[in-house]
PDB file of C-alpha atoms in Angstrom:
ATOM      1  CA  MET A   1     112.693  37.535 124.864  1.00 40.00           C
ATOM      2  CA  LEU A   2     109.910  36.441 127.225  1.00 34.00           C
ATOM      3  CA  LYS A   3     107.283  34.262 125.568  1.00 38.00           C
ATOM      4  CA  LEU A   4     103.858  33.769 127.075  1.00 36.00           C
ATOM      5  CA  PRO A   5     102.016  30.512 126.515  1.00 40.00           C
ATOM      6  CA  MET A   6      99.061  31.215 124.210  1.00 41.00           C
ATOM      7  CA  ASN A   7      96.625  28.501 125.116  1.00 47.00           C
ATOM      8  CA  GLY A   8      92.940  28.653 124.149  1.00 46.00           C
ATOM      9  CA  ALA A   9      91.775  30.207 127.397  1.00 42.00           C
ATOM     10  CA  LEU A  10      94.374  32.978 127.187  1.00 37.00           C
ATOM     11  CA  CYS A  11      93.500  33.706 123.536  1.00 41.00           C
ATOM     12  CA  ARG A  12      89.836  34.024 124.460  1.00 43.00           C
ATOM     13  CA  ALA A  13      90.694  36.308 127.399  1.00 43.00           C
ATOM     14  CA  THR A  14      92.874  38.475 125.155  1.00 40.00           C
ATOM     15  CA  ARG A  15      90.128  38.788 122.531  1.00 40.00           C
ATOM     16  CA  THR A  16      87.615  39.657 125.250  1.00 41.00           C
ATOM     17  CA  SER A  17      89.896  42.361 126.658  1.00 43.00           C
ATOM     18  CA  LEU A  18      90.510  43.857 123.231  1.00 35.00           C
ATOM     19  CA  LEU A  19      86.795  43.927 122.417  1.00 35.00           C
ATOM     20  CA  ALA A  20      86.046  45.541 125.764  1.00 41.00           C
ATOM     21  CA  ALA A  21      88.710  48.190 125.169  1.00 37.00           C
ATOM     22  CA  LEU A  22      87.364  48.940 121.692  1.00 31.00           C
ATOM     23  CA  PHE A  23      83.817  49.178 123.055  1.00 34.00           C
ATOM     24  CA  LEU A  24      84.898  51.636 125.768  1.00 33.00           C
ATOM     25  CA  LEU A  25      86.831  53.682 123.206  1.00 30.00           C
ATOM     26  CA  GLY A  26      83.740  53.861 121.025  1.00 36.00           C
ATOM     27  CA  GLN A  27      81.639  55.013 123.956  1.00 35.00           C
ATOM     28  CA  VAL A  28      84.176  57.747 124.745  1.00 30.00           C
ATOM     29  CA  LEU A  29      84.140  58.948 121.131  1.00 29.00           C
ATOM     30  CA  LEU A  30      80.365  59.133 121.198  1.00 32.00           C
ATOM     31  CA  LEU A  31      80.244  61.227 124.381  1.00 32.00           C
ATOM     32  CA  PRO A  32      79.300  64.889 123.881  1.00 33.00           C
ATOM     33  CA  ALA A  33      82.148  67.384 124.145  1.00 33.00           C
ATOM     34  CA  THR A  34      82.613  69.001 127.533  1.00 30.00           C
ATOM     35  CA  ALA A  35      82.418  72.721 128.055  1.00 31.00           C
ATOM     36  CA  ASP A  36      86.234  72.891 128.067  1.00 31.00           C
ATOM     37  CA  ASP A  37      86.561  71.308 124.599  1.00 33.00           C
ATOM     38  CA  PRO A  38      87.072  73.688 121.683  1.00 35.00           C
ATOM     39  CA  GLN A  39      84.000  73.516 119.462  1.00 46.00           C
ATOM     40  CA  GLU A  40      82.886  75.131 116.265  1.00 60.00           C
ATOM     41  CA  GLY A  41      79.779  77.283 116.381  1.00 77.00           C
ATOM     42  CA  PRO A  42      76.370  76.102 115.174  1.00 88.00           C
ATOM     43  CA  ARG A  43      76.006  75.600 111.415  1.00 87.00           C
ATOM     44  CA  LEU A  44      73.293  78.050 110.420  1.00 93.00           C
ATOM     45  CA  PRO A  45      70.811  77.254 107.621  1.00 95.00           C
ATOM     46  CA  PRO A  46      71.632  78.697 104.172  1.00 96.00           C
ATOM     47  CA  PHE A  47      69.468  81.572 103.006  1.00 97.00           C
ATOM     48  CA  THR A  48      69.013  84.523 100.675  1.00 98.00           C
ATOM     49  CA  ALA A  49      67.763  87.705 102.333  1.00 97.00           C
ATOM     50  CA  SER A  50      66.856  90.973 100.608  1.00 97.00           C
ATOM     51  CA  TYR A  51      66.970  94.357 102.354  1.00 96.00           C
ATOM     52  CA  GLU A  52      66.045  97.938 101.549  1.00 95.00           C
ATOM     53  CA  ALA A  53      66.927 101.304 103.080  1.00 91.00           C
ATOM     54  CA  GLN A  54      65.755 104.854 102.427  1.00 85.00           C
ATOM     55  CA  ALA A  55      67.994 107.878 102.957  1.00 75.00           C
ATOM     56  CA  MET A  56      67.644 111.434 101.623  1.00 73.00           C
ATOM     57  CA  GLY A  57      65.474 110.407  98.695  1.00 77.00           C
ATOM     58  CA  ASN A  58      67.706 107.503  97.751  1.00 81.00           C
ATOM     59  CA  THR A  59      67.173 103.757  98.085  1.00 87.00           C
ATOM     60  CA  LEU A  60      69.807 101.191  98.964  1.00 89.00           C
ATOM     61  CA  ASN A  61      68.882  97.642  97.931  1.00 93.00           C
ATOM     62  CA  ALA A  62      70.989  94.820  99.310  1.00 96.00           C
ATOM     63  CA  ARG A  63      71.010  91.034  99.198  1.00 97.00           C
ATOM     64  CA  ILE A  64      72.864  88.663 101.503  1.00 98.00           C
ATOM     65  CA  THR A  65      73.361  84.982 100.731  1.00 98.00           C
ATOM     66  CA  LEU A  66      74.728  82.207 102.904  1.00 97.00           C
ATOM     67  CA  ASN A  67      75.758  78.781 101.583  1.00 96.00           C
ATOM     68  CA  HIS A  68      77.727  75.844 102.934  1.00 94.00           C
ATOM     69  CA  GLU A  69      80.287  74.111 100.728  1.00 89.00           C
ATOM     70  CA  ASP A  70      81.414  70.927 102.496  1.00 85.00           C
ATOM     71  CA  VAL A  71      83.422  72.203 105.506  1.00 86.00           C
ATOM     72  CA  GLN A  72      83.438  75.811 104.312  1.00 93.00           C
ATOM     73  CA  THR A  73      80.852  78.559 104.541  1.00 95.00           C
ATOM     74  CA  ARG A  74      80.444  81.289 101.931  1.00 97.00           C
ATOM     75  CA  MET A  75      78.648  84.534 102.694  1.00 98.00           C
ATOM     76  CA  ALA A  76      78.127  87.282 100.120  1.00 98.00           C
ATOM     77  CA  MET A  77      76.508  90.696  99.955  1.00 97.00           C
ATOM     78  CA  ASP A  78      75.588  92.829  96.945  1.00 97.00           C
ATOM     79  CA  ALA A  79      74.155  96.342  97.186  1.00 93.00           C
ATOM     80  CA  HIS A  80      73.383  99.281  94.932  1.00 90.00           C
ATOM     81  CA  VAL A  81      71.945 102.766  95.376  1.00 84.00           C
ATOM     82  CA  SER A  82      69.146 104.193  93.250  1.00 81.00           C
ATOM     83  CA  GLY A  83      67.612 107.664  93.322  1.00 70.00           C
ATOM     84  CA  PHE A  84      68.957 111.119  92.486  1.00 60.00           C
ATOM     85  CA  LEU A  85      72.489 109.989  93.439  1.00 56.00           C
ATOM     86  CA  ARG A  86      72.303 107.630  90.465  1.00 57.00           C
ATOM     87  CA  ILE A  87      72.422 110.692  88.197  1.00 58.00           C
ATOM     88  CA  LEU A  88      75.969 111.302  89.421  1.00 59.00           C
ATOM     89  CA  GLY A  89      77.114 107.788  88.538  1.00 61.00           C
ATOM     90  CA  ARG A  90      77.177 104.243  89.875  1.00 74.00           C
ATOM     91  CA  PHE A  91      76.959 103.395  93.575  1.00 84.00           C
ATOM     92  CA  GLU A  92      77.591  99.679  93.959  1.00 92.00           C
ATOM     93  CA  LEU A  93      79.022  97.519  96.725  1.00 93.00           C
ATOM     94  CA  SER A  94      79.848  93.837  96.938  1.00 96.00           C
ATOM     95  CA  ARG A  95      81.470  91.678  99.602  1.00 97.00           C
ATOM     96  CA  GLU A  96      82.284  87.989  99.921  1.00 98.00           C
ATOM     97  CA  ALA A  97      83.772  85.948 102.754  1.00 98.00           C
ATOM     98  CA  LEU A  98      84.844  82.303 102.579  1.00 98.00           C
ATOM     99  CA  MET A  99      85.194  80.786 106.049  1.00 97.00           C
ATOM    100  CA  ASN A 100      86.235  77.561 107.726  1.00 93.00           C
ATOM    101  CA  ALA A 101      84.331  76.491 110.835  1.00 78.00           C
ATOM    102  CA  ASN A 102      86.477  73.991 112.730  1.00 73.00           C
ATOM    103  CA  ASP A 103      87.635  73.041 116.217  1.00 72.00           C
ATOM    104  CA  VAL A 104      89.565  76.304 116.605  1.00 70.00           C
ATOM    105  CA  GLY A 105      86.559  78.443 115.730  1.00 81.00           C
ATOM    106  CA  LEU A 106      85.562  80.528 112.727  1.00 90.00           C
ATOM    107  CA  GLN A 107      88.462  81.322 110.365  1.00 94.00           C
ATOM    108  CA  LEU A 108      88.511  83.439 107.235  1.00 97.00           C
ATOM    109  CA  VAL A 109      89.981  81.767 104.164  1.00 97.00           C
ATOM    110  CA  THR A 110      89.514  84.644 101.728  1.00 98.00           C
ATOM    111  CA  SER A 111      87.816  88.032 101.826  1.00 98.00           C
ATOM    112  CA  ARG A 112      86.819  90.163  98.830  1.00 98.00           C
ATOM    113  CA  SER A 113      85.134  93.533  98.432  1.00 97.00           C
ATOM    114  CA  ARG A 114      84.445  95.965  95.606  1.00 96.00           C
ATOM    115  CA  GLU A 115      83.114  99.497  95.901  1.00 93.00           C
ATOM    116  CA  VAL A 116      82.112 101.663  92.956  1.00 92.00           C
ATOM    117  CA  THR A 117      81.203 105.345  93.349  1.00 83.00           C
ATOM    118  CA  PRO A 118      81.417 108.323  90.966  1.00 81.00           C
ATOM    119  CA  ARG A 119      84.661 109.325  92.693  1.00 81.00           C
ATOM    120  CA  ARG A 120      86.496 106.002  92.688  1.00 86.00           C
ATOM    121  CA  GLU A 121      86.454 102.256  92.252  1.00 93.00           C
ATOM    122  CA  ARG A 122      88.188 100.181  94.909  1.00 94.00           C
ATOM    123  CA  LYS A 123      88.786  96.445  94.861  1.00 97.00           C
ATOM    124  CA  VAL A 124      90.223  94.482  97.790  1.00 98.00           C
ATOM    125  CA  GLU A 125      91.201  90.801  97.755  1.00 98.00           C
ATOM    126  CA  THR A 126      92.750  89.070 100.770  1.00 98.00           C
ATOM    127  CA  ARG A 127      93.779  85.537 101.663  1.00 98.00           C
ATOM    128  CA  PHE A 128      94.712  84.309 105.131  1.00 98.00           C
ATOM    129  CA  ASP A 129      97.637  82.113 106.165  1.00 97.00           C
ATOM    130  CA  TRP A 130      96.726  80.902 109.644  1.00 96.00           C
ATOM    131  CA  GLU A 131      99.912  78.880 110.070  1.00 95.00           C
ATOM    132  CA  GLU A 132     101.780  82.198 109.984  1.00 97.00           C
ATOM    133  CA  ASP A 133      98.875  84.378 111.234  1.00 97.00           C
ATOM    134  CA  ARG A 134      99.184  86.670 108.236  1.00 98.00           C
ATOM    135  CA  ALA A 135      96.857  88.369 105.762  1.00 98.00           C
ATOM    136  CA  ILE A 136      98.144  88.794 102.206  1.00 98.00           C
ATOM    137  CA  GLY A 137      96.208  90.827  99.698  1.00 98.00           C
ATOM    138  CA  HIS A 138      95.819  93.724  97.299  1.00 98.00           C
ATOM    139  CA  VAL A 139      93.992  97.027  97.569  1.00 97.00           C
ATOM    140  CA  ASP A 140      93.548  97.818  93.883  1.00 95.00           C
ATOM    141  CA  ASN A 141      97.076  97.209  92.574  1.00 92.00           C
ATOM    142  CA  GLU A 142      98.879  97.810  95.866  1.00 96.00           C
ATOM    143  CA  ARG A 143     100.018  94.645  97.640  1.00 97.00           C
ATOM    144  CA  PHE A 144      99.927  94.433 101.427  1.00 98.00           C
ATOM    145  CA  GLU A 145     100.872  91.867 104.017  1.00 98.00           C
ATOM    146  CA  LEU A 146     100.375  92.165 107.754  1.00 96.00           C
ATOM    147  CA  GLU A 147     100.274  90.062 110.888  1.00 97.00           C
ATOM    148  CA  VAL A 148      96.744  89.397 112.106  1.00 97.00           C
ATOM    149  CA  PRO A 149      95.568  88.021 115.474  1.00 95.00           C
ATOM    150  CA  PRO A 150      93.856  84.600 115.451  1.00 91.00           C
ATOM    151  CA  HIS A 151      90.137  84.735 114.604  1.00 91.00           C
ATOM    152  CA  THR A 152      90.408  88.043 112.753  1.00 96.00           C
ATOM    153  CA  LEU A 153      87.243  88.503 110.679  1.00 97.00           C
ATOM    154  CA  ASP A 154      85.818  90.909 108.102  1.00 97.00           C
ATOM    155  CA  PHE A 155      82.390  92.590 107.936  1.00 94.00           C
ATOM    156  CA  LEU A 156      80.475  89.494 106.808  1.00 97.00           C
ATOM    157  CA  GLY A 157      82.512  87.186 109.029  1.00 97.00           C
ATOM    158  CA  SER A 158      81.615  89.363 112.026  1.00 96.00           C
ATOM    159  CA  LEU A 159      77.927  89.236 111.071  1.00 96.00           C
ATOM    160  CA  TYR A 160      77.960  85.441 110.806  1.00 96.00           C
ATOM    161  CA  PHE A 161      79.972  85.153 114.034  1.00 96.00           C
ATOM    162  CA  MET A 162      77.341  87.154 115.921  1.00 96.00           C
ATOM    163  CA  MET A 163      74.579  84.956 114.498  1.00 97.00           C
ATOM    164  CA  GLN A 164      76.494  81.910 115.768  1.00 95.00           C
ATOM    165  CA  ARG A 165      77.058  83.371 119.243  1.00 95.00           C
ATOM    166  CA  LEU A 166      73.415  84.338 119.607  1.00 97.00           C
ATOM    167  CA  GLU A 167      72.191  80.982 118.294  1.00 95.00           C
ATOM    168  CA  ALA A 168      74.492  79.155 120.729  1.00 94.00           C
ATOM    169  CA  GLY A 169      73.149  81.228 123.636  1.00 95.00           C
ATOM    170  CA  ASP A 170      76.547  82.792 124.416  1.00 94.00           C
ATOM    171  CA  LEU A 171      74.956  86.254 124.351  1.00 93.00           C
ATOM    172  CA  ALA A 172      71.901  85.849 126.520  1.00 92.00           C
ATOM    173  CA  GLY A 173      71.183  89.221 128.072  1.00 93.00           C
ATOM    174  CA  PRO A 174      71.998  92.931 128.227  1.00 93.00           C
ATOM    175  CA  GLY A 175      75.686  93.577 128.794  1.00 90.00           C
ATOM    176  CA  ASP A 176      76.875  90.295 127.251  1.00 95.00           C
ATOM    177  CA  GLY A 177      79.338  90.937 124.464  1.00 95.00           C
ATOM    178  CA  GLU A 178      82.172  89.846 122.212  1.00 94.00           C
ATOM    179  CA  THR A 179      85.280  91.728 121.096  1.00 95.00           C
ATOM    180  CA  VAL A 180      86.193  91.034 117.476  1.00 96.00           C
ATOM    181  CA  GLN A 181      89.302  91.924 115.498  1.00 96.00           C
ATOM    182  CA  THR A 182      88.247  93.001 112.022  1.00 96.00           C
ATOM    183  CA  LEU A 183      90.315  93.547 108.904  1.00 97.00           C
ATOM    184  CA  GLU A 184      89.086  96.525 106.870  1.00 94.00           C
ATOM    185  CA  ARG A 185      90.994  96.754 103.616  1.00 93.00           C
ATOM    186  CA  ASP A 186      94.617  96.708 104.917  1.00 95.00           C
ATOM    187  CA  ARG A 187      93.907  97.964 108.448  1.00 95.00           C
ATOM    188  CA  LEU A 188      92.967  96.184 111.652  1.00 96.00           C
ATOM    189  CA  ARG A 189      90.060  97.492 113.710  1.00 94.00           C
ATOM    190  CA  GLN A 190      88.719  96.212 117.020  1.00 95.00           C
ATOM    191  CA  TYR A 191      84.973  96.249 117.647  1.00 96.00           C
ATOM    192  CA  ARG A 192      82.886  95.442 120.680  1.00 96.00           C
ATOM    193  CA  PHE A 193      79.515  93.800 119.979  1.00 97.00           C
ATOM    194  CA  GLU A 194      77.097  94.068 122.907  1.00 97.00           C
ATOM    195  CA  TYR A 195      73.626  92.667 123.561  1.00 97.00           C
ATOM    196  CA  ALA A 196      71.618  95.868 124.064  1.00 96.00           C
ATOM    197  CA  ASP A 197      67.953  94.896 124.452  1.00 96.00           C
ATOM    198  CA  THR A 198      65.004  93.142 122.835  1.00 97.00           C
ATOM    199  CA  GLU A 199      62.599  94.826 120.464  1.00 97.00           C
ATOM    200  CA  THR A 200      59.514  93.922 118.461  1.00 97.00           C
ATOM    201  CA  ILE A 201      59.719  95.287 114.935  1.00 93.00           C
ATOM    202  CA  GLU A 202      57.365  95.331 111.972  1.00 90.00           C
ATOM    203  CA  SER A 203      58.340  93.576 108.743  1.00 87.00           C
ATOM    204  CA  PRO A 204      56.676  92.223 105.564  1.00 83.00           C
ATOM    205  CA  MET A 205      56.368  88.978 107.526  1.00 83.00           C
ATOM    206  CA  GLY A 206      54.565  90.669 110.386  1.00 90.00           C
ATOM    207  CA  ARG A 207      55.770  91.450 113.876  1.00 94.00           C
ATOM    208  CA  ILE A 208      59.120  89.879 114.720  1.00 96.00           C
ATOM    209  CA  GLU A 209      60.777  89.595 118.115  1.00 97.00           C
ATOM    210  CA  THR A 210      64.423  90.618 117.872  1.00 98.00           C
ATOM    211  CA  VAL A 211      67.616  91.023 119.850  1.00 98.00           C
ATOM    212  CA  ARG A 212      69.409  94.317 119.216  1.00 97.00           C
ATOM    213  CA  VAL A 213      73.201  94.162 119.189  1.00 97.00           C
ATOM    214  CA  VAL A 214      75.296  97.338 119.138  1.00 96.00           C
ATOM    215  CA  ARG A 215      78.753  97.588 117.553  1.00 95.00           C
ATOM    216  CA  LYS A 216      81.134  99.999 119.261  1.00 92.00           C
ATOM    217  CA  SER A 217      84.714 101.074 118.619  1.00 91.00           C
ATOM    218  CA  ASP A 218      87.208 103.163 120.568  1.00 85.00           C
ATOM    219  CA  ASP A 219      88.319 104.663 117.243  1.00 81.00           C
ATOM    220  CA  SER A 220      84.898 106.051 116.322  1.00 79.00           C
ATOM    221  CA  ASP A 221      81.920 107.751 117.931  1.00 78.00           C
ATOM    222  CA  ILE A 222      79.547 106.018 115.491  1.00 82.00           C
ATOM    223  CA  GLU A 223      77.606 103.106 116.968  1.00 88.00           C
ATOM    224  CA  LEU A 224      75.872 100.745 114.556  1.00 93.00           C
ATOM    225  CA  SER A 225      73.044  98.388 115.526  1.00 95.00           C
ATOM    226  CA  ALA A 226      71.750  95.098 114.169  1.00 96.00           C
ATOM    227  CA  TRP A 227      68.461  93.400 115.027  1.00 97.00           C
ATOM    228  CA  PHE A 228      68.614  89.566 115.028  1.00 98.00           C
ATOM    229  CA  ALA A 229      65.497  87.342 115.038  1.00 97.00           C
ATOM    230  CA  PRO A 230      65.703  84.272 117.330  1.00 97.00           C
ATOM    231  CA  ASP A 231      62.812  82.593 115.462  1.00 95.00           C
ATOM    232  CA  LEU A 232      64.762  82.910 112.182  1.00 96.00           C
ATOM    233  CA  SER A 233      68.028  81.327 113.390  1.00 96.00           C
ATOM    234  CA  HIS A 234      69.119  84.812 114.514  1.00 97.00           C
ATOM    235  CA  LEU A 235      69.187  86.107 110.966  1.00 97.00           C
ATOM    236  CA  PRO A 236      69.517  89.930 110.890  1.00 97.00           C
ATOM    237  CA  VAL A 237      66.156  91.451 109.977  1.00 97.00           C
ATOM    238  CA  ARG A 238      67.436  95.011 110.281  1.00 96.00           C
ATOM    239  CA  PHE A 239      70.889  96.530 110.554  1.00 94.00           C
ATOM    240  CA  ASP A 240      72.753  99.787 110.137  1.00 90.00           C
ATOM    241  CA  TYR A 241      75.164  99.778 107.201  1.00 85.00           C
ATOM    242  CA  GLU A 242      77.820 102.410 106.608  1.00 79.00           C
ATOM    243  CA  ALA A 243      78.555 103.125 102.939  1.00 69.00           C
ATOM    244  CA  ASP A 244      80.356 106.052 101.335  1.00 64.00           C
ATOM    245  CA  GLY A 245      80.140 108.127 104.506  1.00 68.00           C
ATOM    246  CA  ARG A 246      76.402 107.498 105.003  1.00 74.00           C
ATOM    247  CA  VAL A 247      74.582 105.201 107.414  1.00 82.00           C
ATOM    248  CA  PHE A 248      71.670 103.281 105.919  1.00 83.00           C
ATOM    249  CA  GLU A 249      69.154 101.358 108.042  1.00 91.00           C
ATOM    250  CA  LEU A 250      68.580  98.204 106.019  1.00 93.00           C
ATOM    251  CA  LYS A 251      65.286  96.399 106.636  1.00 95.00           C
ATOM    252  CA  LEU A 252      64.419  92.861 105.571  1.00 96.00           C
ATOM    253  CA  THR A 253      61.962  92.748 102.646  1.00 95.00           C
ATOM    254  CA  ARG A 254      62.239  89.127 101.492  1.00 95.00           C
ATOM    255  CA  LEU A 255      63.658  85.864 102.843  1.00 95.00           C
ATOM    256  CA  GLU A 256      64.204  82.463 101.268  1.00 95.00           C
ATOM    257  CA  TRP A 257      65.673  79.409 102.993  1.00 94.00           C
ATOM    258  CA  HIS A 258      67.633  77.354 100.491  1.00 93.00           C
ATOM    259  CA  ASP A 259      66.843  73.855 101.742  1.00 73.00           C
ATOM    260  CA  PRO A 260      63.941  73.619 101.596  1.00 53.00           C
ATOM    261  CA  ILE A 261      63.117  76.900  99.863  1.00 45.00           C
ATOM    262  CA  ILE A 262      60.538  78.775 101.914  1.00 44.00           C
ATOM    263  CA  ASP A 263      59.393  82.220 100.827  1.00 46.00           C
ATOM    264  CA  LEU A 264      57.921  83.724 103.983  1.00 49.00           C
ATOM    265  CA  THR A 265      56.504  86.722 102.113  1.00 50.00           C
ATOM    266  CA  GLU A 266      54.004  84.617 100.128  1.00 51.00           C
TER     267      GLU A 266
END
């Protein structure tokens, strides 16, 4: 075995080289990621937003909440219908999505939904195994398991994903768009989200400048729109919501940021 003489000068030179290497490594780690590096989307501020829609003498009230739990993001939606339809029975909807935002992008961890109408009650619970690219869940008491493409999302995951893309500036003008695979109950659907135009809308907070995004599908002639406000971290201030065969146009009525809490309606 070759042995090098370790005199004082050589020891000092070795220490100097090691320190220089560590310094350079630290500088590299501190450099911003290049455009080719996979990056998670922007972490949007947590909020609670309330919405209301009117349709055929009925009112749909909805609330969306967003919270961050360490490296995970939880988004939930609760909605109920009041009006003459309430005479027929309960109309209630709830959704929840738990997501990871990491270096491979936005990933669903679990997805839950519950729909109650006079005709039926349906409950869906799904978990995602991204090592196997599979979704495993139950629709009521029926188990399902299917292969899902990477980055498959649900309704709330798609909404948050669009907020991220708009906030990051990836959708900057008419014609820009994203294609998203969405899991609806135990079926996969593909949607195209496109930047349509800008629009100034009235709200309880006054006039708000928005970006309108249209959701399209080859499987349906129905196009749904959402209006996102750049000055509110691209939070949706109005969006079309399909429930029980009806399309409701939900409009923002109240907004609270969680940290710090700011009620913009006061």
